[in-house]
Each structure stands twice: as structure tokens, then as C-alpha cells.
Short mmCIF file of C-alpha atoms in Angstrom, two decimals:
data_model
loop_
_atom_site.label_atom_id
_atom_site.label_comp_id
_atom_site.label_asym_id
_atom_site.label_seq_id
_atom_site.Cartn_x
_atom_site.Cartn_y
_atom_site.Cartn_z
CA MET A 173 93.71 87.84 103.39
CA LEU A 174 94.55 85.50 106.24
CA VAL A 175 92.44 82.71 107.56
CA ILE A 176 92.64 82.79 111.33
CA HIS A 177 91.51 80.02 113.70
CA CYS A 178 89.69 81.39 116.63
CA PRO A 179 90.02 78.91 119.49
CA TYR A 180 86.38 79.53 120.29
CA CYS A 181 84.74 79.78 116.79
CA GLY A 182 87.09 78.10 114.34
CA ALA A 183 88.46 79.36 111.00
CA ARG A 184 87.29 82.81 110.05
CA PRO A 185 88.59 85.48 107.67
CA GLU A 186 91.07 88.07 108.78
CA LEU A 187 88.44 90.87 108.50
CA GLU A 188 86.60 89.52 111.52
CA PHE A 189 89.73 90.08 113.73
CA ALA A 190 91.57 92.89 115.32
CA TYR A 191 95.34 92.57 115.95
CA ALA A 192 96.14 93.47 119.55
CA GLY A 193 99.93 93.43 119.69
CA GLN A 194 102.64 91.40 121.49
CA ALA A 195 101.33 88.68 123.85
CA HIS A 196 102.42 87.71 127.24
CA LEU A 197 103.26 91.33 128.43
CA THR A 198 102.42 91.31 132.11
CA ARG A 199 101.54 94.54 133.81
CA ALA A 200 103.34 94.96 137.12
CA SER A 201 101.23 94.39 140.21
CA ASP A 202 102.61 97.64 141.65
CA PRO A 203 103.37 99.99 138.74
CA SER A 204 104.42 102.76 141.00
CA ALA A 205 107.32 100.65 142.40
CA GLN A 206 108.71 100.39 138.88
CA THR A 207 111.60 102.44 137.57
CA ASP A 208 111.09 104.67 134.61
CA ALA A 209 113.06 102.30 132.44
CA GLU A 210 110.94 99.31 133.46
CA LEU A 211 107.74 101.22 132.78
CA ALA A 212 109.07 102.43 129.46
CA ALA A 213 110.00 98.84 128.51
CA PHE A 214 106.54 97.61 129.39
CA LEU A 215 104.79 100.38 127.53
CA TYR A 216 106.94 100.79 124.46
CA GLU A 217 109.66 98.18 123.80
CA ARG A 218 108.64 95.28 121.65
CA VAL A 219 110.41 92.25 120.50
CA ASN A 220 109.43 92.89 116.84
CA VAL A 221 110.89 89.51 116.02
CA LYS A 222 111.63 88.26 112.59
CA GLY A 223 110.36 84.76 113.00
CA ILE A 224 107.81 83.26 115.36
CA HIS A 225 105.95 85.96 117.12
CA ALA A 226 103.53 85.44 120.03
CA GLU A 227 100.72 87.94 119.71
CA ARG A 228 97.22 88.75 120.81
CA TRP A 229 94.23 88.77 118.52
CA ARG A 230 90.59 89.65 119.18
CA HIS A 231 87.76 88.07 117.31
CA VAL A 232 86.03 91.42 117.39
CA ARG A 233 83.34 90.84 114.76
CA GLY A 234 82.65 87.27 116.20
CA CYS A 235 82.77 86.15 119.76
CA ALA A 236 84.67 89.27 120.70
CA LYS A 237 87.12 87.20 122.83
CA PHE A 238 90.77 87.85 123.02
CA PHE A 239 93.13 84.97 122.29
CA ASN A 240 96.75 84.35 121.57
CA ALA A 241 98.64 83.12 118.41
CA LEU A 242 102.07 82.16 117.30
CA ARG A 243 102.69 83.45 113.83
CA ASP A 244 105.81 83.47 111.56
CA THR A 245 106.39 87.08 110.60
CA THR A 246 108.45 86.01 107.62
CA THR A 247 105.55 84.22 106.05
CA ASP A 248 102.43 85.25 108.01
CA GLN A 249 101.57 81.71 108.56
CA PHE A 250 99.96 80.92 111.86
CA VAL A 251 101.65 78.02 113.84
CA VAL A 252 98.95 77.70 116.50
CA THR A 253 96.29 79.75 118.21
CA TYR A 254 95.47 79.28 121.96
CA LYS A 255 93.25 80.78 124.67
CA SER A 256 94.43 83.72 126.81
CA GLY A 257 95.87 82.86 129.99
CA LEU A 258 97.62 79.67 128.74
CA PRO A 259 101.47 79.71 128.59
CA ARG A 260 103.16 79.97 125.20
CA PRO A 261 103.12 76.52 123.64
CA MET B 134 137.00 104.82 86.29
CA ILE B 135 136.25 108.01 84.41
CA ARG B 136 133.35 109.80 86.08
CA SER B 137 132.37 112.87 84.08
CA ARG B 138 130.48 115.71 85.54
CA PHE B 139 126.86 115.76 84.22
CA SER B 140 126.06 118.87 82.16
CA ALA B 141 124.28 119.85 79.09
CA TRP B 142 127.47 119.75 77.27
CA ALA B 143 128.30 116.13 78.56
CA LEU B 144 124.80 115.12 77.36
CA LEU B 145 125.35 116.63 73.97
CA ARG B 146 128.70 115.04 73.62
CA ALA B 147 127.40 111.61 74.57
CA GLY B 148 124.77 112.06 72.04
CA PHE B 149 127.33 111.71 69.28
CA ALA B 150 127.86 108.20 70.57
CA ARG B 151 124.08 107.59 70.85
CA GLN B 152 124.24 107.87 74.66
CA GLN B 153 125.92 104.54 74.73
CA ASN B 154 129.14 105.49 76.61
CA TRP B 155 127.91 106.18 80.11
CA GLY B 156 129.99 104.08 82.60
CA PRO B 157 129.26 102.95 86.08
CA GLN B 158 128.70 105.85 88.34
CA TRP B 159 130.26 104.30 91.46
CA ARG B 160 132.87 101.65 92.25
CA ARG B 161 131.88 98.13 93.18
CA ALA B 162 133.92 98.28 96.53
CA GLU B 163 135.37 95.29 98.33
CA PRO B 164 135.13 95.66 102.00
CA LYS B 165 138.37 96.65 103.80
CA GLN B 166 139.31 95.18 107.21
CA SER B 167 138.68 98.44 109.04
CA TYR B 168 137.03 101.85 108.65
CA ASP B 169 136.70 104.99 110.73
CA ALA B 170 132.92 104.56 110.51
CA VAL B 171 130.55 102.04 109.11
CA ILE B 172 126.92 102.80 108.02
CA VAL B 173 124.68 99.73 107.99
CA GLY B 174 122.00 100.05 105.42
CA GLY B 175 122.33 101.40 101.87
CA GLY B 176 119.00 103.11 101.45
CA GLY B 177 118.65 106.83 100.84
CA HIS B 178 119.07 107.78 104.55
CA GLY B 179 122.33 105.55 104.89
CA LEU B 180 123.93 106.93 101.67
CA ALA B 181 123.02 110.48 102.57
CA THR B 182 124.61 109.99 106.01
CA ALA B 183 127.77 108.65 104.33
CA TYR B 184 127.77 111.57 101.81
CA TYR B 185 127.55 114.19 104.59
CA LEU B 186 130.08 112.47 106.79
CA ALA B 187 132.60 112.63 103.96
CA ARG B 188 131.56 116.05 102.56
CA LEU B 189 131.00 118.06 105.74
CA HIS B 190 132.92 116.21 108.43
CA GLY B 191 135.99 115.03 106.45
CA MET B 192 135.45 111.29 107.25
CA ARG B 193 136.44 109.64 104.03
CA ASN B 194 137.63 106.29 105.36
CA ILE B 195 134.04 104.96 105.73
CA ALA B 196 131.74 102.39 104.22
CA VAL B 197 128.08 101.73 103.56
CA LEU B 198 127.16 98.10 104.07
CA GLU B 199 123.99 96.96 102.24
CA LYS B 200 122.61 93.49 102.50
CA GLY B 201 120.97 93.56 99.04
CA TRP B 202 121.44 96.33 96.52
CA ILE B 203 121.41 100.03 97.24
CA GLY B 204 117.98 101.68 97.09
CA GLY B 205 116.30 98.23 96.94
CA GLY B 206 114.39 98.57 100.12
CA ASN B 207 112.10 101.27 101.15
CA THR B 208 113.91 103.82 99.09
CA GLY B 209 112.65 102.10 95.95
CA ARG B 210 109.27 101.22 97.28
CA ASN B 211 107.85 104.58 98.64
CA THR B 212 105.47 106.96 97.02
CA THR B 213 108.06 109.70 96.85
CA VAL B 214 106.09 112.47 98.63
CA ILE B 215 107.87 115.42 100.14
CA ARG B 216 106.38 117.87 102.64
CA SER B 217 107.21 119.42 106.00
CA ASN B 218 103.81 120.43 107.42
CA TYR B 219 104.05 118.37 110.67
CA LEU B 220 102.32 119.58 113.83
CA PHE B 221 105.01 119.93 116.42
CA GLN B 222 107.97 122.35 116.18
CA GLU B 223 110.62 119.59 116.62
CA SER B 224 109.11 117.71 113.62
CA SER B 225 108.44 120.62 111.36
CA THR B 226 111.93 121.86 111.89
CA LEU B 227 113.42 118.48 111.08
CA TYR B 228 111.29 117.89 107.95
CA ASP B 229 111.70 121.54 106.69
CA HIS B 230 115.49 121.15 107.12
CA SER B 231 115.02 118.43 104.59
CA VAL B 232 112.80 120.38 102.21
CA LYS B 233 115.47 123.12 102.10
CA LEU B 234 118.09 120.55 101.20
CA TRP B 235 115.75 119.01 98.61
CA GLU B 236 115.56 122.47 96.98
CA VAL B 237 119.29 122.44 96.09
CA LEU B 238 120.04 118.71 96.09
CA SER B 239 120.29 118.27 92.36
CA GLU B 240 122.90 120.94 92.08
CA ASP B 241 124.74 119.85 95.23
CA LEU B 242 125.08 116.22 93.94
CA ASN B 243 125.35 117.09 90.28
CA TYR B 244 122.58 114.57 89.81
CA ASN B 245 119.02 115.27 88.78
CA VAL B 246 116.82 113.99 91.51
CA MET B 247 113.81 115.50 89.75
CA TYR B 248 112.52 117.43 92.85
CA SER B 249 109.23 118.73 91.79
CA PRO B 250 107.48 121.13 94.29
CA ARG B 251 104.02 120.71 92.69
CA GLY B 252 102.05 121.07 96.00
CA VAL B 253 100.81 118.53 98.46
CA LEU B 254 97.07 118.76 99.20
CA ALA B 255 95.56 117.08 102.29
CA LEU B 256 91.73 116.78 102.01
CA ALA B 257 89.29 117.20 104.82
CA HIS B 258 85.91 115.18 104.73
CA THR B 259 84.55 115.73 108.18
CA VAL B 260 84.30 118.53 110.74
CA HIS B 261 87.03 116.74 112.66
CA ASP B 262 89.33 116.77 109.63
CA VAL B 263 88.69 120.47 109.10
CA GLN B 264 89.67 121.21 112.71
CA VAL B 265 92.74 118.99 112.62
CA LEU B 266 94.03 120.39 109.36
CA GLN B 267 93.46 124.03 110.34
CA ARG B 268 95.23 123.35 113.64
CA HIS B 269 98.12 122.05 111.60
CA ILE B 270 97.99 125.19 109.39
CA HIS B 271 98.10 127.52 112.36
CA ALA B 272 100.87 125.56 114.06
CA ASN B 273 102.91 125.40 110.82
CA ARG B 274 102.56 129.14 110.18
CA CYS B 275 103.68 129.92 113.77
CA ASN B 276 106.77 127.85 112.97
CA GLY B 277 107.43 129.55 109.62
CA ILE B 278 106.17 126.57 107.49
CA ASP B 279 103.92 127.34 104.47
CA ASN B 280 100.56 125.73 104.73
CA GLU B 281 97.26 127.21 103.59
CA TRP B 282 93.56 126.45 103.74
CA LEU B 283 91.60 125.82 100.43
CA THR B 284 87.78 125.90 100.22
CA PRO B 285 86.13 123.04 98.20
CA GLN B 286 85.98 125.46 95.18
CA GLN B 287 89.68 126.23 95.54
CA VAL B 288 90.44 122.46 95.76
CA LYS B 289 88.73 122.03 92.54
CA GLU B 290 90.69 124.78 90.91
CA PHE B 291 94.03 123.46 92.15
CA CYS B 292 93.18 119.88 91.41
CA PRO B 293 90.48 119.64 88.72
CA PRO B 294 90.13 115.75 88.82
CA ALA B 295 88.78 115.85 92.34
CA ASN B 296 85.15 115.25 92.79
CA THR B 297 84.08 118.20 95.04
CA GLY B 298 80.39 117.39 94.56
CA SER B 299 78.02 116.17 97.26
CA ASN B 300 77.30 112.80 95.60
CA ILE B 301 80.04 110.93 97.49
CA ARG B 302 79.96 109.34 100.95
CA TYR B 303 82.34 111.79 102.45
CA PRO B 304 82.31 115.07 100.41
CA ILE B 305 85.47 117.28 100.29
CA MET B 306 84.99 120.00 102.86
CA GLY B 307 88.31 121.75 102.09
CA GLY B 308 91.95 120.96 102.27
CA ALA B 309 95.43 122.09 103.45
CA LEU B 310 98.01 122.86 100.80
CA GLN B 311 101.74 122.99 101.19
CA ARG B 312 102.90 124.54 97.92
CA ARG B 313 106.59 123.68 98.65
CA GLY B 314 105.71 120.00 98.96
CA GLY B 315 105.92 117.66 96.06
CA THR B 316 107.76 114.56 94.83
CA ALA B 317 111.23 113.57 93.73
CA ARG B 318 112.62 110.55 91.80
CA HIS B 319 113.33 108.01 94.50
CA ASP B 320 115.93 105.93 92.65
CA ALA B 321 117.81 109.01 91.58
CA VAL B 322 118.08 110.02 95.25
CA ALA B 323 119.88 106.77 96.13
CA TRP B 324 121.97 106.78 92.99
CA GLY B 325 122.94 110.49 93.30
CA TYR B 326 124.02 110.16 96.82
CA ALA B 327 125.93 106.98 96.05
CA ARG B 328 127.77 108.47 93.16
CA ALA B 329 128.58 111.62 95.14
CA ALA B 330 129.71 109.68 98.25
CA ASP B 331 131.76 107.33 96.16
CA ALA B 332 133.50 110.22 94.59
CA LEU B 333 134.60 111.32 98.02
CA GLY B 334 136.14 107.90 98.72
CA VAL B 335 133.28 106.20 100.54
CA ASP B 336 133.06 102.39 99.93
CA ILE B 337 129.66 101.25 99.04
CA VAL B 338 129.50 97.46 99.71
CA GLU B 339 126.48 95.63 98.33
CA ASN B 340 125.49 92.04 99.14
CA CYS B 341 127.01 92.51 102.62
CA GLU B 342 124.64 91.62 105.47
CA VAL B 343 125.56 92.43 109.08
CA THR B 344 125.24 89.32 111.17
CA GLY B 345 126.83 90.40 114.46
CA MET B 346 128.27 93.18 116.42
CA ARG B 347 131.49 93.03 118.42
CA ARG B 348 132.18 95.10 121.56
CA ASP B 349 135.43 95.80 123.39
CA ALA B 350 136.14 95.36 127.01
CA ASN B 351 134.57 98.69 127.82
CA GLY B 352 131.29 97.67 126.03
CA ALA B 353 131.92 100.03 123.09
CA ILE B 354 131.42 98.94 119.43
CA SER B 355 134.68 97.55 117.99
CA ALA B 356 133.57 95.71 114.84
CA VAL B 357 130.70 94.30 112.74
CA GLU B 358 130.52 90.71 111.52
CA THR B 359 129.20 90.47 108.05
CA THR B 360 128.55 87.82 105.40
CA ARG B 361 131.80 89.25 103.80
CA GLY B 362 133.96 89.07 106.86
CA VAL B 363 134.65 91.03 110.00
CA ILE B 364 135.01 94.78 109.57
CA ALA B 365 136.61 96.80 112.50
CA SER B 366 135.12 100.16 113.17
CA PRO B 367 134.92 102.37 116.28
CA ARG B 368 131.67 103.94 115.00
CA VAL B 369 128.65 102.19 113.57
CA GLY B 370 125.53 103.92 112.36
CA VAL B 371 122.53 101.69 111.83
CA VAL B 372 120.04 102.92 109.33
CA ALA B 373 118.04 99.70 108.58
CA ALA B 374 114.49 100.85 108.36
CA GLY B 375 112.08 98.00 108.78
CA HIS B 376 114.88 95.73 110.01
CA SER B 377 116.12 98.10 112.63
CA SER B 378 114.93 95.92 115.51
CA VAL B 379 116.72 92.94 114.03
CA VAL B 380 120.03 94.69 113.50
CA MET B 381 120.04 96.50 116.85
CA LYS B 382 119.24 93.28 118.67
CA LEU B 383 122.79 92.07 117.57
CA ALA B 384 124.07 94.76 120.01
CA ASP B 385 121.42 93.91 122.62
CA VAL B 386 119.64 97.25 122.17
CA ALA B 387 115.92 96.98 122.44
CA LEU B 388 113.87 99.57 120.46
CA PRO B 389 110.36 100.92 120.81
CA ILE B 390 109.60 99.84 117.25
CA GLU B 391 107.27 97.53 115.40
CA SER B 392 107.58 96.64 111.76
CA PHE B 393 104.56 96.59 109.43
CA PRO B 394 104.08 96.00 105.71
CA LEU B 395 103.02 99.18 103.92
CA GLN B 396 101.77 98.89 100.35
CA ALA B 397 101.94 101.06 97.23
CA LEU B 398 100.67 100.65 93.60
CA VAL B 399 101.32 102.14 90.24
CA SER B 400 98.97 102.28 87.24
CA GLU B 401 99.80 101.97 83.59
CA PRO B 402 101.47 105.27 82.45
CA VAL B 403 99.22 107.98 80.90
CA LYS B 404 99.59 111.56 79.77
CA PRO B 405 99.86 114.25 82.48
CA VAL B 406 96.45 114.37 84.10
CA PHE B 407 97.10 114.87 87.79
CA PRO B 408 98.84 118.12 88.85
CA CYS B 409 99.69 117.65 92.46
CA VAL B 410 99.92 115.17 95.38
CA VAL B 411 96.59 114.53 97.13
CA MET B 412 96.26 112.71 100.44
CA SER B 413 93.11 112.03 102.18
CA ASN B 414 93.65 110.80 105.69
CA SER B 415 90.18 109.74 106.68
CA ILE B 416 89.11 107.83 103.64
CA HIS B 417 92.58 106.87 102.74
CA ALA B 418 93.36 107.98 99.30
CA TYR B 419 96.97 108.94 98.56
CA ILE B 420 97.91 109.68 95.03
CA SER B 421 100.25 111.51 92.66
CA GLN B 422 101.47 111.11 89.07
CA SER B 423 105.04 110.33 88.37
CA ASP B 424 106.96 112.10 85.50
CA LYS B 425 106.73 108.73 83.68
CA GLY B 426 103.04 109.05 83.77
CA GLU B 427 102.14 106.35 86.19
CA LEU B 428 99.68 107.07 88.93
CA VAL B 429 101.50 106.41 92.20
CA ILE B 430 99.05 105.34 94.89
CA GLY B 431 99.86 104.69 98.52
CA ALA B 432 97.84 102.25 100.51
CA GLY B 433 97.80 101.57 104.23
CA THR B 434 99.73 99.24 106.60
CA ASP B 435 98.56 95.82 107.52
CA ALA B 436 97.18 95.55 111.01
CA TYR B 437 99.83 93.11 112.24
CA THR B 438 103.63 93.17 112.40
CA SER B 439 105.21 91.39 109.53
CA TYR B 440 108.41 91.28 107.44
CA THR B 441 106.84 89.77 104.32
CA GLN B 442 107.09 92.79 102.03
CA ARG B 443 103.62 91.95 100.62
CA GLY B 444 100.63 93.33 102.42
CA ALA B 445 97.01 92.17 102.26
CA LEU B 446 94.85 92.68 99.17
CA HIS B 447 91.90 94.10 101.19
CA ILE B 448 94.22 96.97 102.30
CA SER B 449 94.99 98.07 98.74
CA THR B 450 91.36 97.54 97.69
CA HIS B 451 90.29 99.93 100.36
CA THR B 452 92.54 102.65 98.96
CA LEU B 453 91.48 102.01 95.38
CA GLU B 454 87.89 102.32 96.32
CA ALA B 455 88.59 105.75 97.86
CA VAL B 456 90.57 106.89 94.92
CA CYS B 457 87.83 105.88 92.53
CA GLU B 458 85.25 107.73 94.52
CA LEU B 459 87.44 110.93 94.89
CA PHE B 460 88.67 110.74 91.22
CA PRO B 461 85.98 109.17 89.13
CA MET B 462 88.02 109.45 85.96
CA PHE B 463 90.47 106.89 87.23
CA ARG B 464 87.76 104.13 87.52
CA ARG B 465 88.90 102.44 84.37
CA MET B 466 92.69 102.75 84.95
CA ARG B 467 94.58 99.60 85.16
CA MET B 468 97.03 98.98 87.86
CA LEU B 469 100.42 97.80 86.72
CA ARG B 470 102.20 96.76 89.95
CA ASN B 471 101.67 96.57 93.66
CA TRP B 472 104.22 95.81 96.27
CA GLY B 473 104.99 96.14 99.94
CA GLY B 474 107.79 97.54 102.06
CA ILE B 475 108.50 97.05 105.78
CA VAL B 476 108.17 100.21 107.79
CA ASP B 477 109.54 100.74 111.26
CA VAL B 478 106.85 102.44 113.34
CA THR B 479 107.49 104.12 116.81
CA PRO B 480 104.72 104.66 119.36
CA ASP B 481 104.63 108.35 118.72
CA ARG B 482 105.18 108.13 114.94
CA SER B 483 108.37 110.22 115.13
CA PRO B 484 111.87 108.93 114.17
CA ILE B 485 114.76 108.12 116.40
CA ILE B 486 117.99 109.73 115.27
CA ALA B 487 120.31 109.39 118.26
CA LYS B 488 123.20 107.85 120.21
CA THR B 489 122.50 104.52 121.86
CA PRO B 490 123.37 103.09 125.26
CA VAL B 491 126.30 101.32 123.49
CA PRO B 492 129.21 103.72 122.92
CA GLY B 493 130.10 104.11 119.27
CA LEU B 494 126.73 102.77 118.19
CA PHE B 495 124.15 105.17 116.60
CA VAL B 496 120.76 104.60 115.23
CA ASN B 497 118.60 106.40 112.69
CA CYS B 498 115.14 104.65 112.49
CA GLY B 499 111.48 104.80 113.22
CA TRP B 500 110.57 106.78 110.12
CA GLY B 501 107.46 104.73 109.80
CA THR B 502 105.39 105.42 106.77
CA GLY B 503 106.98 108.68 105.89
CA GLY B 504 110.78 108.52 105.64
CA PHE B 505 111.55 109.41 102.08
CA LYS B 506 110.74 113.08 102.47
CA ALA B 507 113.33 113.29 105.17
CA THR B 508 116.24 111.61 103.38
CA PRO B 509 118.57 114.61 102.99
CA GLY B 510 117.86 116.18 106.40
CA SER B 511 117.99 112.84 108.11
CA GLY B 512 121.47 112.01 106.56
CA HIS B 513 122.61 115.46 107.38
CA VAL B 514 121.85 115.48 111.08
CA PHE B 515 122.79 111.81 111.57
CA ALA B 516 126.25 112.44 110.01
CA HIS B 517 126.60 115.36 112.43
CA THR B 518 125.58 113.03 115.33
CA ILE B 519 128.10 110.26 114.37
CA ALA B 520 130.96 112.70 113.61
CA ASN B 521 130.70 114.69 116.82
CA ASN B 522 129.32 111.89 119.06
CA ALA B 523 126.56 114.36 119.96
CA PRO B 524 123.29 115.27 118.27
CA HIS B 525 122.71 118.29 115.96
CA PRO B 526 120.26 120.82 117.49
CA ILE B 527 117.63 119.65 115.01
CA ASN B 528 117.72 115.95 116.11
CA ALA B 529 118.38 116.54 119.76
CA ALA B 530 114.79 115.80 120.73
CA PHE B 531 114.64 112.60 118.72
CA THR B 532 116.34 110.28 121.30
CA ILE B 533 115.43 106.70 122.42
CA GLU B 534 115.24 108.06 125.97
CA ARG B 535 112.29 110.22 125.21
CA PHE B 536 110.05 107.16 125.75
CA ARG B 537 111.48 106.77 129.24
CA GLU B 538 111.26 110.54 129.99
CA GLY B 539 107.78 110.96 128.61
CA ARG B 540 108.90 113.50 126.01
CA LEU B 541 107.04 112.00 123.09
CA ILE B 542 106.75 113.91 119.92
CA ASP B 543 103.15 112.57 119.08
CA GLU B 544 102.71 112.92 115.48
CA ALA B 545 100.22 110.16 115.12
CA ALA B 546 97.73 112.42 113.43
CA ALA B 547 100.27 113.86 111.04
CA ALA B 548 101.06 111.11 108.59
CA ALA B 549 99.00 110.59 105.59
CA VAL B 550 98.17 106.97 106.19
CA ALA B 551 96.07 105.37 108.88
CA HIS B 552 98.16 103.47 111.34
#
């Protein structure tokens, strides 16, 4: 089980958290102006990177806040966690 | 190399030499500089694709490139369950195409893949489960796929180890049984296809990782770069399972796929005690017994994407708790091994078997947590797609473009594991 550092609460076991997918996906301000391909890319295409992955987590059984993390998908080691809204470190 | 045909007579004859004279069953091929087609990925699906390309489409100057050893990825890591009772017509047609090929595969390959249609039983524990499974049964029967409802008493008769009493948290309220479903020997599937493809002239190149893709002036695929040199080929089929995103990125094709670790376990071997395959979607038990006697148990995926081939302990613990509750006689069984494989999951939990935006590049991926059952059918229709540069009617709906067009084949409820 992973130990995850919530930026608000500190180190907690993985069971307190919910994974919430790739981070820094920005919804278009005017979705109806998007092409089908752009909307499909936003909804479905994912980097699925083998290496450092920027992703969202939610401390759902704790403070319930969302935050972002960089994690190496080849080792599952967290590089850093940071608050939502901040740019990727 | 002398490659005898397997038969009772061959077995008897080899017995006089104490079964010591069996040679290698396929060549250890060196990669040539060019081929008519290259398959990236030497798992069951890739080897089946090569076999059907050579056998049915006359393409013999082809190669299978495998970065490790054949059958060493998900083909050797899955829980070997075969069934076709998927909800939508596109899916059940595809998976039943496979089941029909499984039924004759050992004879076709002259290699015993130990296909055993012992029945796959999906259990219902809630009113919602009952409704979902009965909906599947009705949909399947409309599509000509066998699937039948069992009452708790019939469940007990079909699978005596099951605890059908009311003393568990989620008592069994019935089940859906596909009698044609069952298991096969996973290694034998890879080996049988490799041997048969090799006999038709296919080069099977192991320890050969694809590191780049070259394209010509028109943007079409012209060659793959590998750890064993550049190999020219006008057609490349990628069948890389959990690493599909990584390989396709070499050709700048983005996929609607995320890769997750999926776990499985086997127990110590015991005498035959478990007559069928049982899967319980809602409390997550997934179990059968191999012909060697081990209980084969499938656990769930981790919550997060990863390439670690491990999986977290609390995921397998969860499954073992469910197995012990449903089958109390297994409470003292000892587990022998557990492991993880990386599965490529699409948003609608259906595969992609299709052409790509890059001319000459084809992809077969997105099988998620349930690709083994589809091995023969997947290879068969993917070979057709590569040979004709157009899909077979059976895989025509399984495009990449369906996500742009909104034509999803949403089988999220159909798989046996929680996503």
C-alpha cells in the first residue's frame, strides 16, 4: 500500500485516497465551439505515460480536498504532491 | 529442425526414448532487414495474428517482434477464462467468434491448448445484480449466445463448494451460467500459435524491443527501429497490450487508453475440487481450478495507472476475503504465488481492433481485464484487417474513431472485475 502525502493533512495510507485521473486537463471555456476531435481528445485521450505522471488525487476519507501529484508509473514512487491550481512543478 | 506432428503414435514412439527427444518447436529467428508485415508484440493475440496472416492470407514473409519472450506478458499472467456472454451485439459477436475458434483450436494447431468448456457462472448477490445478469441473459439469447439463469439451489447443484446459505454478508441470489464458457491452458495457446506460425515461415524474434517507427514522405509506415536493428515493413500491426500507449506514441498516435496493474494468484495444487469457473462481480471473487490442481484466483485492478506489474496487497486481500466467504472450504488453502500484469483499459471497456490515422499502421489493443478469451478471434479479425487494409465485419465497430463519433460499445458492466 502506498503512503501518500496530502498537501493539507500530511502522510496517510493509500486507502484514505481516491485516484482521480490525469491532472491539468482543462475544460474548454466554450465546449460547443470545439471540434469533435478536440472534445474526444479532452474526454478520452490520456498520456498514459511510462515515467513521471501528473495526476489528481482526492483525500476522500480525510479532508476531502483534491490535489495533484507527480508519480513515477514505473515504480509507483511519488515525486511530489502539490495543491490544485498550481502549475506542474 | 525436425518438427514432428503430435499424435498418440508420436507420443508412444517418444515413450521408447523416455520422452527425452522432443526438440524445439519453433526456430530462434534472426530478424531480416525487411518483411511484408511486422507484428509488434509476441503474446497470444500477436502470435495468432501472425498465424492467421500466414495461414489464411498467404502472407508468409512476416515477423513477430517480442521485447521479452513470447507469452511472457499478459498471456502468461491471466486467469485463462473463456466466455462470450457480453451485453452488446458487437461484443458478443466478437467474443463468440473466438469461442467457436477455441472449440476447434487444438485440432487446427495440432497442439493441445486444453480448452475445457466447464461452464462460467456469474453470481448475483443483490437485486441489482439479478436484474443486470438477467438483462445479459435476455440480450445474449436474442443474439444466439447461450446463457441461462440458475436459482440458488441450482447454483449449489452446479457448484457444490458455493455457500448458498444466508449466513454471509451478501447471500447468493442466483447466477448466470454460460455452459460453453470455460478455461484453456494459457502457455499452450502462445506456444501452439508460435509453433504453427513458425511452420508456415513466420519469423518469431524474441528480445527485440521496438524503439521507433519510421514514416515515408507520404506519412505512411516504412520501418520499425528495434534493439536488433532497423526492419523495413510497409505494414505494422501493434498488439502490445499494457504498453500500447507507449508503442503507439512512437508513431505519434494518441490512444484513449490507460494502463493499470491487474493481479492474479494461484494456490498450492490440490485434487479436483472445483468444477467450474465462478465470478462474482459485486463482492469480487473470481476463481477456477487449473488442470494442475491450483486454484486460479483473479483480483482487481489498482486504482491508479501504473506499469509496475505488481499491484497492491489490499487489492488481493479483498478478493481472498470474498473467496473465503463464498467458499468456506478454501479458508485454509495456502497461496503459492501472486503477480500483476499491465492491462490496457479503454473508456468503454471494449477493445480497439482497427486501422490508425497512419497509413500501414494497425492497432489491436484495449482488451483491458479480459483479453485472453478473445485470443483466436482477435488474431483472426486483426489478420484480416492487416491483409485487406480494411476491417472484417466482426471488428468493423471497434475503431479508434468511435470515441470521436460517440459510438461507444459500453461494456463497463460486463467484465468480471471491478474497474
